[in-house]
Short mmCIF file of C-alpha atoms in Angstrom, two decimals:
data_model
loop_
_atom_site.label_atom_id
_atom_site.label_comp_id
_atom_site.label_asym_id
_atom_site.label_seq_id
_atom_site.Cartn_x
_atom_site.Cartn_y
_atom_site.Cartn_z
CA UNK A 1 -31.68 -11.63 -6.57
CA UNK A 2 -28.70 -11.14 -9.03
CA UNK A 3 -26.97 -9.19 -6.26
CA UNK A 4 -27.50 -11.94 -3.70
CA UNK A 5 -26.04 -14.65 -6.01
CA UNK A 6 -23.06 -12.53 -6.86
CA UNK A 7 -22.06 -11.40 -3.29
CA UNK A 8 -23.46 -14.66 -1.74
CA UNK A 9 -21.27 -17.07 -3.80
CA UNK A 10 -18.34 -14.75 -3.27
CA UNK A 11 -18.84 -14.90 0.49
CA UNK A 12 -19.14 -18.62 0.35
CA UNK A 13 -15.95 -19.05 -1.60
CA UNK A 14 -14.06 -16.86 0.70
CA UNK A 15 -15.46 -18.89 3.79
CA UNK A 16 -13.99 -22.07 2.03
CA UNK A 17 -10.62 -20.33 1.80
CA UNK A 18 -10.61 -20.19 -2.06
CA UNK A 19 -7.89 -17.49 -3.09
CA UNK A 20 -9.75 -14.09 -3.65
CA UNK A 21 -8.79 -13.94 -7.38
CA UNK A 22 -10.31 -17.29 -7.97
CA UNK A 23 -13.33 -16.61 -5.61
CA UNK A 24 -14.00 -13.37 -7.68
CA UNK A 25 -13.92 -15.33 -11.02
CA UNK A 26 -16.11 -18.09 -9.64
CA UNK A 27 -18.66 -15.91 -8.24
CA UNK A 28 -18.91 -13.85 -11.47
CA UNK A 29 -19.19 -17.29 -13.32
CA UNK A 30 -21.86 -18.61 -11.10
CA UNK A 31 -23.82 -15.36 -11.48
CA UNK A 32 -23.50 -15.46 -15.36
CA UNK A 33 -24.97 -18.94 -15.29
CA UNK A 34 -27.78 -17.82 -12.93
CA UNK A 35 -28.77 -14.87 -15.02
CA UNK A 36 -28.33 -16.64 -18.44
CA UNK A 37 -28.34 -12.93 -20.03
CA UNK A 38 -24.60 -12.86 -20.56
CA UNK A 39 -22.56 -15.21 -22.67
CA UNK A 40 -19.88 -17.40 -20.66
CA UNK A 41 -17.32 -15.73 -22.94
CA UNK A 42 -17.73 -12.55 -21.11
CA UNK A 43 -15.59 -13.74 -18.24
CA UNK A 44 -12.81 -14.94 -20.37
CA UNK A 45 -12.83 -11.61 -22.46
CA UNK A 46 -12.70 -9.57 -19.37
CA UNK A 47 -9.78 -11.59 -17.85
CA UNK A 48 -7.76 -10.86 -21.07
CA UNK A 49 -8.81 -7.17 -21.82
CA UNK A 50 -8.54 -5.91 -18.40
CA UNK A 51 -4.87 -6.53 -18.21
CA UNK A 52 -4.14 -5.37 -21.84
CA UNK A 53 -3.27 -1.93 -20.63
CA UNK A 54 -0.19 0.24 -20.90
CA UNK A 55 -0.37 1.93 -17.69
CA UNK A 56 -1.14 -1.44 -15.91
CA UNK A 57 2.39 -2.60 -17.08
CA UNK A 58 3.89 -0.41 -14.36
CA UNK A 59 2.60 -3.03 -11.75
CA UNK A 60 4.93 -5.92 -12.72
CA UNK A 61 7.93 -3.77 -13.17
CA UNK A 62 7.37 -1.97 -9.68
CA UNK A 63 7.03 -5.39 -8.21
CA UNK A 64 10.38 -6.62 -9.90
CA UNK A 65 12.08 -3.26 -8.91
CA UNK A 66 11.07 -3.84 -5.23
CA UNK A 67 12.45 -7.46 -5.19
CA UNK A 68 15.65 -6.41 -6.74
CA UNK A 69 16.13 -3.52 -4.27
CA UNK A 70 15.01 -5.56 -1.23
CA UNK A 71 17.77 -8.01 -1.92
CA UNK A 72 20.47 -5.60 -3.19
CA UNK A 73 21.71 -4.36 0.11
CA UNK A 74 19.40 -1.34 0.15
CA UNK A 75 17.32 -2.16 3.15
CA UNK A 76 20.24 -2.25 5.44
CA UNK A 77 21.82 1.09 4.24
CA UNK A 78 18.44 2.90 4.43
CA UNK A 79 18.34 1.78 8.26
CA UNK A 80 21.72 2.84 8.95
CA UNK A 81 20.91 6.37 7.74
CA UNK A 82 17.52 6.41 9.52
CA UNK A 83 19.37 5.30 12.79
CA UNK A 84 21.91 8.05 12.39
CA UNK A 85 19.01 10.38 12.11
CA UNK A 86 16.66 9.30 14.99
CA UNK A 87 18.53 6.37 16.67
CA UNK A 88 19.60 8.35 19.77
CA UNK A 89 16.13 9.46 20.60
CA UNK A 90 13.77 7.62 23.07
CA UNK A 91 12.78 4.51 21.26
CA UNK A 92 15.27 5.13 18.63
CA UNK A 93 15.38 1.54 17.09
CA UNK A 94 11.53 1.72 16.82
CA UNK A 95 11.60 5.17 15.22
CA UNK A 96 14.44 4.08 12.94
CA UNK A 97 12.45 1.27 11.74
CA UNK A 98 9.53 3.43 10.87
CA UNK A 99 11.69 5.86 9.07
CA UNK A 100 13.43 3.17 7.10
CA UNK A 101 9.88 1.80 6.13
CA UNK A 102 8.95 5.36 4.75
CA UNK A 103 12.30 5.27 2.86
CA UNK A 104 11.71 1.78 1.45
CA UNK A 105 8.05 2.63 0.69
CA UNK A 106 9.56 5.32 -1.91
CA UNK A 107 11.05 2.16 -3.70
CA UNK A 108 8.86 -0.67 -3.27
CA UNK A 109 5.15 0.41 -3.86
CA UNK A 110 4.07 -2.67 -1.81
CA UNK A 111 3.05 -3.00 1.90
CA UNK A 112 3.83 -6.75 2.32
CA UNK A 113 7.24 -6.27 0.37
CA UNK A 114 8.16 -3.39 2.88
CA UNK A 115 7.37 -5.57 5.75
CA UNK A 116 9.30 -8.56 4.48
CA UNK A 117 12.44 -6.31 3.50
CA UNK A 118 12.56 -4.40 6.71
CA UNK A 119 11.15 -6.92 9.22
CA UNK A 120 13.67 -9.55 8.45
CA UNK A 121 16.42 -7.13 9.60
CA UNK A 122 14.60 -5.06 12.28
CA UNK A 123 12.40 -7.37 14.27
CA UNK A 124 15.42 -9.45 15.54
CA UNK A 125 17.53 -6.39 15.98
CA UNK A 126 14.85 -4.70 18.17
CA UNK A 127 14.34 -7.78 20.23
CA UNK A 128 18.13 -8.05 20.72
CA UNK A 129 17.95 -4.39 22.11
CA UNK A 130 15.50 -5.27 24.67
CA UNK A 131 12.15 -4.22 22.88
CA UNK A 132 9.11 -6.39 23.43
CA UNK A 133 8.73 -8.80 20.60
CA UNK A 134 5.01 -7.91 20.12
CA UNK A 135 5.71 -4.03 19.96
CA UNK A 136 8.63 -4.78 17.62
CA UNK A 137 6.47 -6.84 15.25
CA UNK A 138 3.44 -4.45 15.34
CA UNK A 139 5.75 -1.52 14.60
CA UNK A 140 7.09 -3.13 11.26
CA UNK A 141 3.73 -4.48 10.28
CA UNK A 142 2.06 -0.94 10.68
CA UNK A 143 4.94 1.04 9.13
CA UNK A 144 4.76 -1.36 6.13
CA UNK A 145 1.37 -0.09 5.29
CA UNK A 146 3.12 3.12 4.40
CA UNK A 147 4.50 1.25 1.31
CA UNK A 148 1.32 1.85 -0.68
CA UNK A 149 0.73 5.38 0.44
CA UNK A 150 4.18 6.98 -0.26
CA UNK A 151 4.74 6.78 -4.12
CA UNK A 152 5.45 4.81 -6.11
CA UNK A 153 2.34 2.82 -5.27
CA UNK A 154 0.68 -0.15 -7.02
CA UNK A 155 -2.81 0.49 -5.57
CA UNK A 156 -2.51 4.22 -6.79
CA UNK A 157 -1.63 2.74 -10.52
CA UNK A 158 -4.73 0.52 -10.27
CA UNK A 159 -6.85 3.49 -9.07
CA UNK A 160 -5.50 5.67 -11.79
CA UNK A 161 -6.57 3.03 -14.42
CA UNK A 162 -9.88 2.16 -13.06
CA UNK A 163 -10.95 5.85 -12.17
CA UNK A 164 -9.32 7.38 -15.29
CA UNK A 165 -7.08 9.66 -13.06
CA UNK A 166 -3.67 10.76 -13.60
CA UNK A 167 -1.24 8.20 -12.07
CA UNK A 168 1.45 10.89 -11.78
CA UNK A 169 -0.88 13.21 -9.89
CA UNK A 170 -1.73 10.32 -7.49
CA UNK A 171 1.87 9.64 -6.68
CA UNK A 172 2.52 13.38 -6.03
CA UNK A 173 -0.62 13.57 -3.95
CA UNK A 174 0.55 10.71 -1.75
CA UNK A 175 3.72 12.32 -0.59
CA UNK A 176 2.29 14.55 2.32
CA UNK A 177 -0.33 11.87 3.41
CA UNK A 178 2.38 9.39 3.51
CA UNK A 179 4.62 11.50 5.83
CA UNK A 180 1.42 12.24 7.94
CA UNK A 181 0.81 8.65 8.50
CA UNK A 182 4.53 8.09 9.32
CA UNK A 183 4.61 10.96 11.80
CA UNK A 184 1.53 9.43 13.60
CA UNK A 185 3.17 6.06 13.79
CA UNK A 186 6.38 7.76 15.20
CA UNK A 187 4.32 9.68 17.67
CA UNK A 188 3.02 6.35 19.25
CA UNK A 189 6.43 4.55 19.06
CA UNK A 190 7.81 7.44 21.12
CA UNK A 191 5.02 7.51 23.58
CA UNK A 192 5.16 3.68 24.24
CA UNK A 193 8.92 3.71 24.31
CA UNK A 194 8.90 6.51 26.89
CA UNK A 195 6.47 4.53 28.92
CA UNK A 196 8.50 1.30 28.68
CA UNK A 197 11.97 3.01 29.16
CA UNK A 198 13.27 2.08 25.64
CA UNK A 199 16.31 4.43 25.41
CA UNK A 200 18.02 5.34 22.25
CA UNK A 201 21.58 4.76 21.23
CA UNK A 202 24.28 6.04 23.75
CA UNK A 203 26.25 7.65 21.01
CA UNK A 204 25.11 11.17 19.99
CA UNK A 205 23.98 12.02 16.62
CA UNK A 206 26.57 13.87 14.63
CA UNK A 207 26.54 15.65 11.26
CA UNK A 208 29.48 13.57 10.38
CA UNK A 209 27.71 10.19 11.02
CA UNK A 210 24.51 11.47 9.22
CA UNK A 211 26.65 12.49 6.20
CA UNK A 212 28.50 9.20 6.12
CA UNK A 213 25.23 6.99 6.36
CA UNK A 214 23.50 9.37 3.75
CA UNK A 215 26.45 8.88 1.32
CA UNK A 216 26.39 5.21 1.74
CA UNK A 217 22.78 5.15 1.12
CA UNK A 218 22.80 7.74 -1.69
CA UNK A 219 22.14 5.32 -4.47
CA UNK A 220 18.98 4.10 -2.72
CA UNK A 221 17.81 7.60 -1.80
CA UNK A 222 17.92 9.03 -5.25
CA UNK A 223 15.46 6.42 -6.65
CA UNK A 224 12.32 8.22 -5.66
CA UNK A 225 13.88 11.43 -6.98
CA UNK A 226 14.37 9.90 -10.36
CA UNK A 227 10.83 8.32 -10.47
CA UNK A 228 8.76 11.14 -9.35
CA UNK A 229 11.07 13.85 -10.83
CA UNK A 230 10.89 12.09 -14.27
CA UNK A 231 7.12 11.60 -14.18
CA UNK A 232 6.18 15.15 -12.99
CA UNK A 233 8.92 16.84 -15.19
CA UNK A 234 7.22 14.97 -18.25
CA UNK A 235 10.38 12.97 -19.07
CA UNK A 236 8.65 9.60 -18.75
CA UNK A 237 5.33 8.01 -17.84
CA UNK A 238 4.71 6.06 -14.78
CA UNK A 239 5.14 2.77 -16.80
CA UNK A 240 8.43 3.96 -18.18
CA UNK A 241 9.42 5.09 -14.70
CA UNK A 242 8.79 1.53 -13.31
CA UNK A 243 11.11 0.16 -15.99
CA UNK A 244 13.80 2.70 -15.10
CA UNK A 245 13.59 1.74 -11.60
CA UNK A 246 14.24 -1.91 -12.60
CA UNK A 247 17.19 -1.11 -14.56
CA UNK A 248 18.57 1.27 -11.83
CA UNK A 249 18.05 -1.46 -9.02
CA UNK A 250 19.83 -3.95 -11.27
CA UNK A 251 22.86 -1.54 -11.76
CA UNK A 252 22.87 -0.36 -7.91
CA UNK A 253 22.78 -4.09 -6.80
CA UNK A 254 25.20 -5.61 -9.18
CA UNK A 255 27.76 -2.83 -9.60
CA UNK A 256 27.37 -0.07 -7.15
CA UNK A 257 26.60 -1.99 -3.81
CA UNK A 258 27.69 -5.43 -5.16
CA UNK A 259 25.43 -7.32 -2.95
CA UNK A 260 23.66 -9.01 -5.85
CA UNK A 261 25.13 -11.52 -8.16
CA UNK A 262 24.02 -12.79 -11.51
CA UNK A 263 23.25 -16.15 -9.84
CA UNK A 264 20.57 -14.24 -7.67
CA UNK A 265 18.58 -12.91 -10.64
CA UNK A 266 16.62 -16.03 -11.57
CA UNK A 267 15.22 -16.50 -8.20
CA UNK A 268 14.29 -12.63 -8.04
CA UNK A 269 12.64 -12.84 -11.49
CA UNK A 270 10.68 -16.15 -10.47
CA UNK A 271 9.44 -14.57 -7.17
CA UNK A 272 8.42 -11.32 -9.17
CA UNK A 273 6.65 -13.45 -11.75
CA UNK A 274 4.65 -15.31 -9.06
CA UNK A 275 3.66 -12.03 -7.30
CA UNK A 276 2.69 -10.48 -10.57
CA UNK A 277 0.76 -13.47 -11.61
CA UNK A 278 -1.27 -13.24 -8.33
CA UNK A 279 -1.84 -9.64 -8.78
CA UNK A 280 -3.08 -9.83 -12.26
CA UNK A 281 -5.25 -12.79 -11.61
CA UNK A 282 -6.91 -10.55 -8.99
CA UNK A 283 -7.05 -7.54 -11.28
CA UNK A 284 -8.68 -9.52 -14.24
CA UNK A 285 -11.29 -11.40 -11.92
CA UNK A 286 -12.12 -8.13 -10.09
CA UNK A 287 -12.66 -6.23 -13.27
CA UNK A 288 -15.05 -8.88 -14.72
CA UNK A 289 -16.79 -8.81 -11.23
CA UNK A 290 -17.07 -5.04 -11.37
CA UNK A 291 -18.25 -5.10 -14.98
CA UNK A 292 -21.09 -7.38 -13.85
CA UNK A 293 -21.97 -4.99 -11.03
CA UNK A 294 -22.22 -2.11 -13.57
CA UNK A 295 -24.29 -4.21 -16.07
CA UNK A 296 -26.73 -5.03 -13.24
CA UNK A 297 -26.78 -1.36 -12.31
CA UNK A 298 -25.66 -2.19 -8.67
CA UNK A 299 -23.28 0.98 -8.41
CA UNK A 300 -26.24 3.43 -9.11
CA UNK A 301 -28.47 1.42 -6.50
CA UNK A 302 -25.74 1.60 -3.81
CA UNK A 303 -25.39 5.35 -4.58
CA UNK A 304 -29.07 6.03 -4.41
CA UNK A 305 -29.30 4.09 -1.01
CA UNK A 306 -26.26 5.97 0.48
CA UNK A 307 -27.75 9.19 -0.65
CA UNK A 308 -31.07 8.28 0.81
CA UNK A 309 -29.57 8.06 4.21
CA UNK A 310 -28.39 11.49 4.36
CA UNK A 311 -27.39 14.40 2.20
CA UNK A 312 -24.84 15.62 4.79
CA UNK A 313 -21.54 15.58 3.18
CA UNK A 314 -19.51 14.67 6.55
CA UNK A 315 -22.00 11.90 7.39
CA UNK A 316 -21.77 10.42 3.81
CA UNK A 317 -17.81 10.55 3.75
CA UNK A 318 -17.65 8.93 7.15
CA UNK A 319 -20.08 6.23 5.87
CA UNK A 320 -17.89 5.57 2.85
CA UNK A 321 -14.82 5.48 5.36
CA UNK A 322 -16.42 2.88 7.48
CA UNK A 323 -17.40 0.88 4.43
CA UNK A 324 -13.71 0.88 3.11
CA UNK A 325 -12.45 0.05 6.59
CA UNK A 326 -14.60 -3.07 6.72
CA UNK A 327 -13.88 -4.09 3.18
CA UNK A 328 -10.27 -3.71 3.85
CA UNK A 329 -10.63 -6.35 6.62
CA UNK A 330 -11.93 -8.95 4.17
CA UNK A 331 -10.91 -8.07 0.65
CA UNK A 332 -7.62 -7.63 -1.17
CA UNK A 333 -6.73 -3.95 -1.73
CA UNK A 334 -6.38 -4.06 -5.44
CA UNK A 335 -9.76 -6.03 -5.84
CA UNK A 336 -11.44 -3.54 -3.56
CA UNK A 337 -10.21 -0.57 -5.61
CA UNK A 338 -11.36 -2.14 -8.81
CA UNK A 339 -14.83 -3.07 -7.68
CA UNK A 340 -15.55 -0.11 -5.26
CA UNK A 341 -14.10 2.85 -7.35
CA UNK A 342 -16.94 2.73 -9.91
CA UNK A 343 -19.39 2.81 -7.13
CA UNK A 344 -17.86 5.24 -4.71
CA UNK A 345 -16.16 7.83 -7.05
CA UNK A 346 -19.35 9.20 -8.50
CA UNK A 347 -20.94 9.69 -5.00
CA UNK A 348 -17.61 11.51 -3.94
CA UNK A 349 -17.47 13.75 -6.96
CA UNK A 350 -21.08 14.63 -6.25
CA UNK A 351 -20.10 15.60 -2.82
CA UNK A 352 -17.47 18.01 -4.29
CA UNK A 353 -14.41 15.77 -3.65
CA UNK A 354 -11.58 15.93 -6.26
CA UNK A 355 -11.11 12.38 -7.85
CA UNK A 356 -7.37 12.63 -7.06
CA UNK A 357 -8.07 13.51 -3.41
CA UNK A 358 -10.69 10.77 -3.13
CA UNK A 359 -8.24 8.24 -4.56
CA UNK A 360 -5.71 9.09 -1.62
CA UNK A 361 -8.62 8.54 0.76
CA UNK A 362 -9.28 5.16 -0.79
CA UNK A 363 -5.67 4.19 -0.73
CA UNK A 364 -5.11 5.18 2.88
CA UNK A 365 -8.40 3.54 4.01
CA UNK A 366 -7.31 0.36 2.36
CA UNK A 367 -3.74 0.59 3.65
CA UNK A 368 -5.25 0.27 7.06
CA UNK A 369 -6.59 -3.02 5.94
CA UNK A 370 -3.17 -4.38 5.73
CA UNK A 371 -3.18 -4.54 9.55
CA UNK A 372 -6.81 -5.52 10.33
CA UNK A 373 -7.59 -9.14 10.73
CA UNK A 374 -8.79 -11.34 9.38
CA UNK A 375 -7.09 -10.71 5.80
CA UNK A 376 -4.42 -8.38 7.24
CA UNK A 377 -1.61 -9.20 5.03
CA UNK A 378 1.08 -7.32 6.75
CA UNK A 379 0.16 -9.24 9.95
CA UNK A 380 0.75 -12.43 8.22
CA UNK A 381 4.08 -11.51 6.87
CA UNK A 382 5.27 -9.98 10.02
CA UNK A 383 3.93 -12.98 11.94
CA UNK A 384 5.98 -15.34 9.77
CA UNK A 385 9.11 -13.39 10.64
CA UNK A 386 8.58 -13.01 14.46
CA UNK A 387 6.78 -16.27 15.22
CA UNK A 388 3.97 -14.60 17.04
CA UNK A 389 0.45 -15.71 16.59
CA UNK A 390 -2.11 -13.47 14.56
CA UNK A 391 -4.01 -13.04 17.83
CA UNK A 392 -1.13 -11.70 19.77
CA UNK A 393 -0.06 -9.31 16.87
CA UNK A 394 -3.69 -8.15 16.43
CA UNK A 395 -3.76 -6.89 19.95
CA UNK A 396 -0.41 -5.25 19.94
CA UNK A 397 -1.30 -3.36 16.75
CA UNK A 398 -4.42 -1.64 18.12
CA UNK A 399 -2.67 1.65 19.12
CA UNK A 400 -1.03 1.94 15.53
CA UNK A 401 -4.53 1.43 14.08
CA UNK A 402 -5.93 4.32 15.98
CA UNK A 403 -2.94 6.42 14.92
CA UNK A 404 -3.42 5.56 11.19
CA UNK A 405 -7.19 6.21 11.58
CA UNK A 406 -6.37 9.53 13.04
CA UNK A 407 -4.24 10.40 10.07
CA UNK A 408 -6.95 9.30 7.73
CA UNK A 409 -9.48 11.56 9.10
CA UNK A 410 -6.91 14.53 8.69
CA UNK A 411 -6.38 13.47 4.99
CA UNK A 412 -10.11 13.26 4.42
CA UNK A 413 -11.16 16.55 5.83
CA UNK A 414 -8.21 18.60 4.74
CA UNK A 415 -7.96 18.23 0.99
CA UNK A 416 -4.90 20.55 0.71
CA UNK A 417 -2.82 17.82 2.26
CA UNK A 418 -3.20 15.74 -0.73
CA UNK A 419 -3.69 18.38 -3.51
CA UNK A 420 -1.25 21.03 -2.45
CA UNK A 421 1.78 19.64 -4.12
CA UNK A 422 -0.22 19.08 -7.30
CA UNK A 423 -1.07 22.76 -7.44
CA UNK A 424 2.49 23.44 -8.21
CA UNK A 425 2.44 21.71 -11.44
CA UNK A 426 -0.86 23.57 -12.65
#
C-alpha cells in the first residue's frame, strides 16, 4: 500500500502539471504522513544533505561553463570547422549540424543546452538552404541528446555520486558510445538527404579551409582535452575540472574571441543559477524519494520480481532497457538516475555487468528520453526555436529515435565499446 501511495501521488501530481522536482517532494511528504513511521524532518534533512556533496559541485560549474561557452562565440566557430569537414557531402548542412553538436557536447554536458546553443544558429540556416523545417528541427533535437553522452556529462556526475562509481571513468567510458550515437545520426541524415536531393556546398573541401577553421576554433576544441586529460591524468578531480572549464570559458569569451563583455556576465550567472536551482531541487527531492523507496525495501522487491520473470541475462537487460525507455518518456533524466540506480544497479551487477558499463547504458537510454514525448525536453527546446508543434516534431524524429535505439543495443551488448578506453588507465 505504501508503494501505491508513493507512486500514485507522484503520478497524480505529474498529471496536474506540477514540476517534477516539487512532485517528487510532495509525493514523498504524502507517503511520510500516510505511514507515520518516519518523521517529517526526514524530507527536509534529505533535501539538504543530498546536495552537500563535493562531486555534485561539478554540476553547477558545468552548467555555468555551458552558458558561458554557448554565448561566447564558440558555437559558430565549431560549426564553421564542422562545415569545412563535411559540408560538401550530401546533406552537408545536416551532417555539419550533428558534428557541431558532438563538438559542443564535449563542452556543455547538457542536452537542452546543446539544442539551444546550436539550434538557434542551425535551424534557420538549414531552412534557408532548402532543407525541410521538420527534418532540420528533428536533426538538432536528436543530435542535442549527445550532449549527455559525450563527456563532460551532468547525468554521469549524478550516476557517479549515486552509484559510487568513478566520475572520471564514466567520462572516459562515454567517449566511444557518444561517437557511435553520432555516427548513427549521421547515417540517417545522409540517407534522408540523398533521398530528398539535399546537396552539399559547391566549394570542395580543402586542407587549407579545414586548417583555417580549425585554427579559428582551436580555443573551443582544446576544452575537452583539458578537462578529460586533466581528470584522467590525475591533475584534478571532475569538480575541479568544471571550475577550470568556467575560468577557461570566461577567458576565451572575454579575451580570446572577444564576443563576451562584462555586461553579459550578470545575465549568464542569473541563467545558470536558475538552471542549477531547478536541477538541485530535482536532485534533493529525488534523493528523498529514493531513500524512502529503500526504507520500504521496494528496490529488493522489484529486483526479485524481475529475476522471477526470467534468469536469462539477455531478456533481463532488455526488460531493463524497455523500463528505462518508458521512464525516460515521463521522468526527468537526473531524477530517474537517482531513483532507479539503487534498484537496477544491483540487478545489473548480478548479471555480470560492470557498474561503469551499466552507467553508460543508463545514460544512453535516458538520453533517448530527451526526444520522446510527452516529456522530451529537447523537443520542447527545438520546437520553441523553429515554431513547429510537438506533434509535428515527434513524427519527424522517429527515424532518429530508431538510429539511437540501434546504437543503444550495440553499446549494451558490446561492453568493450564503453570499457576499452578505461583499460588503458589500469
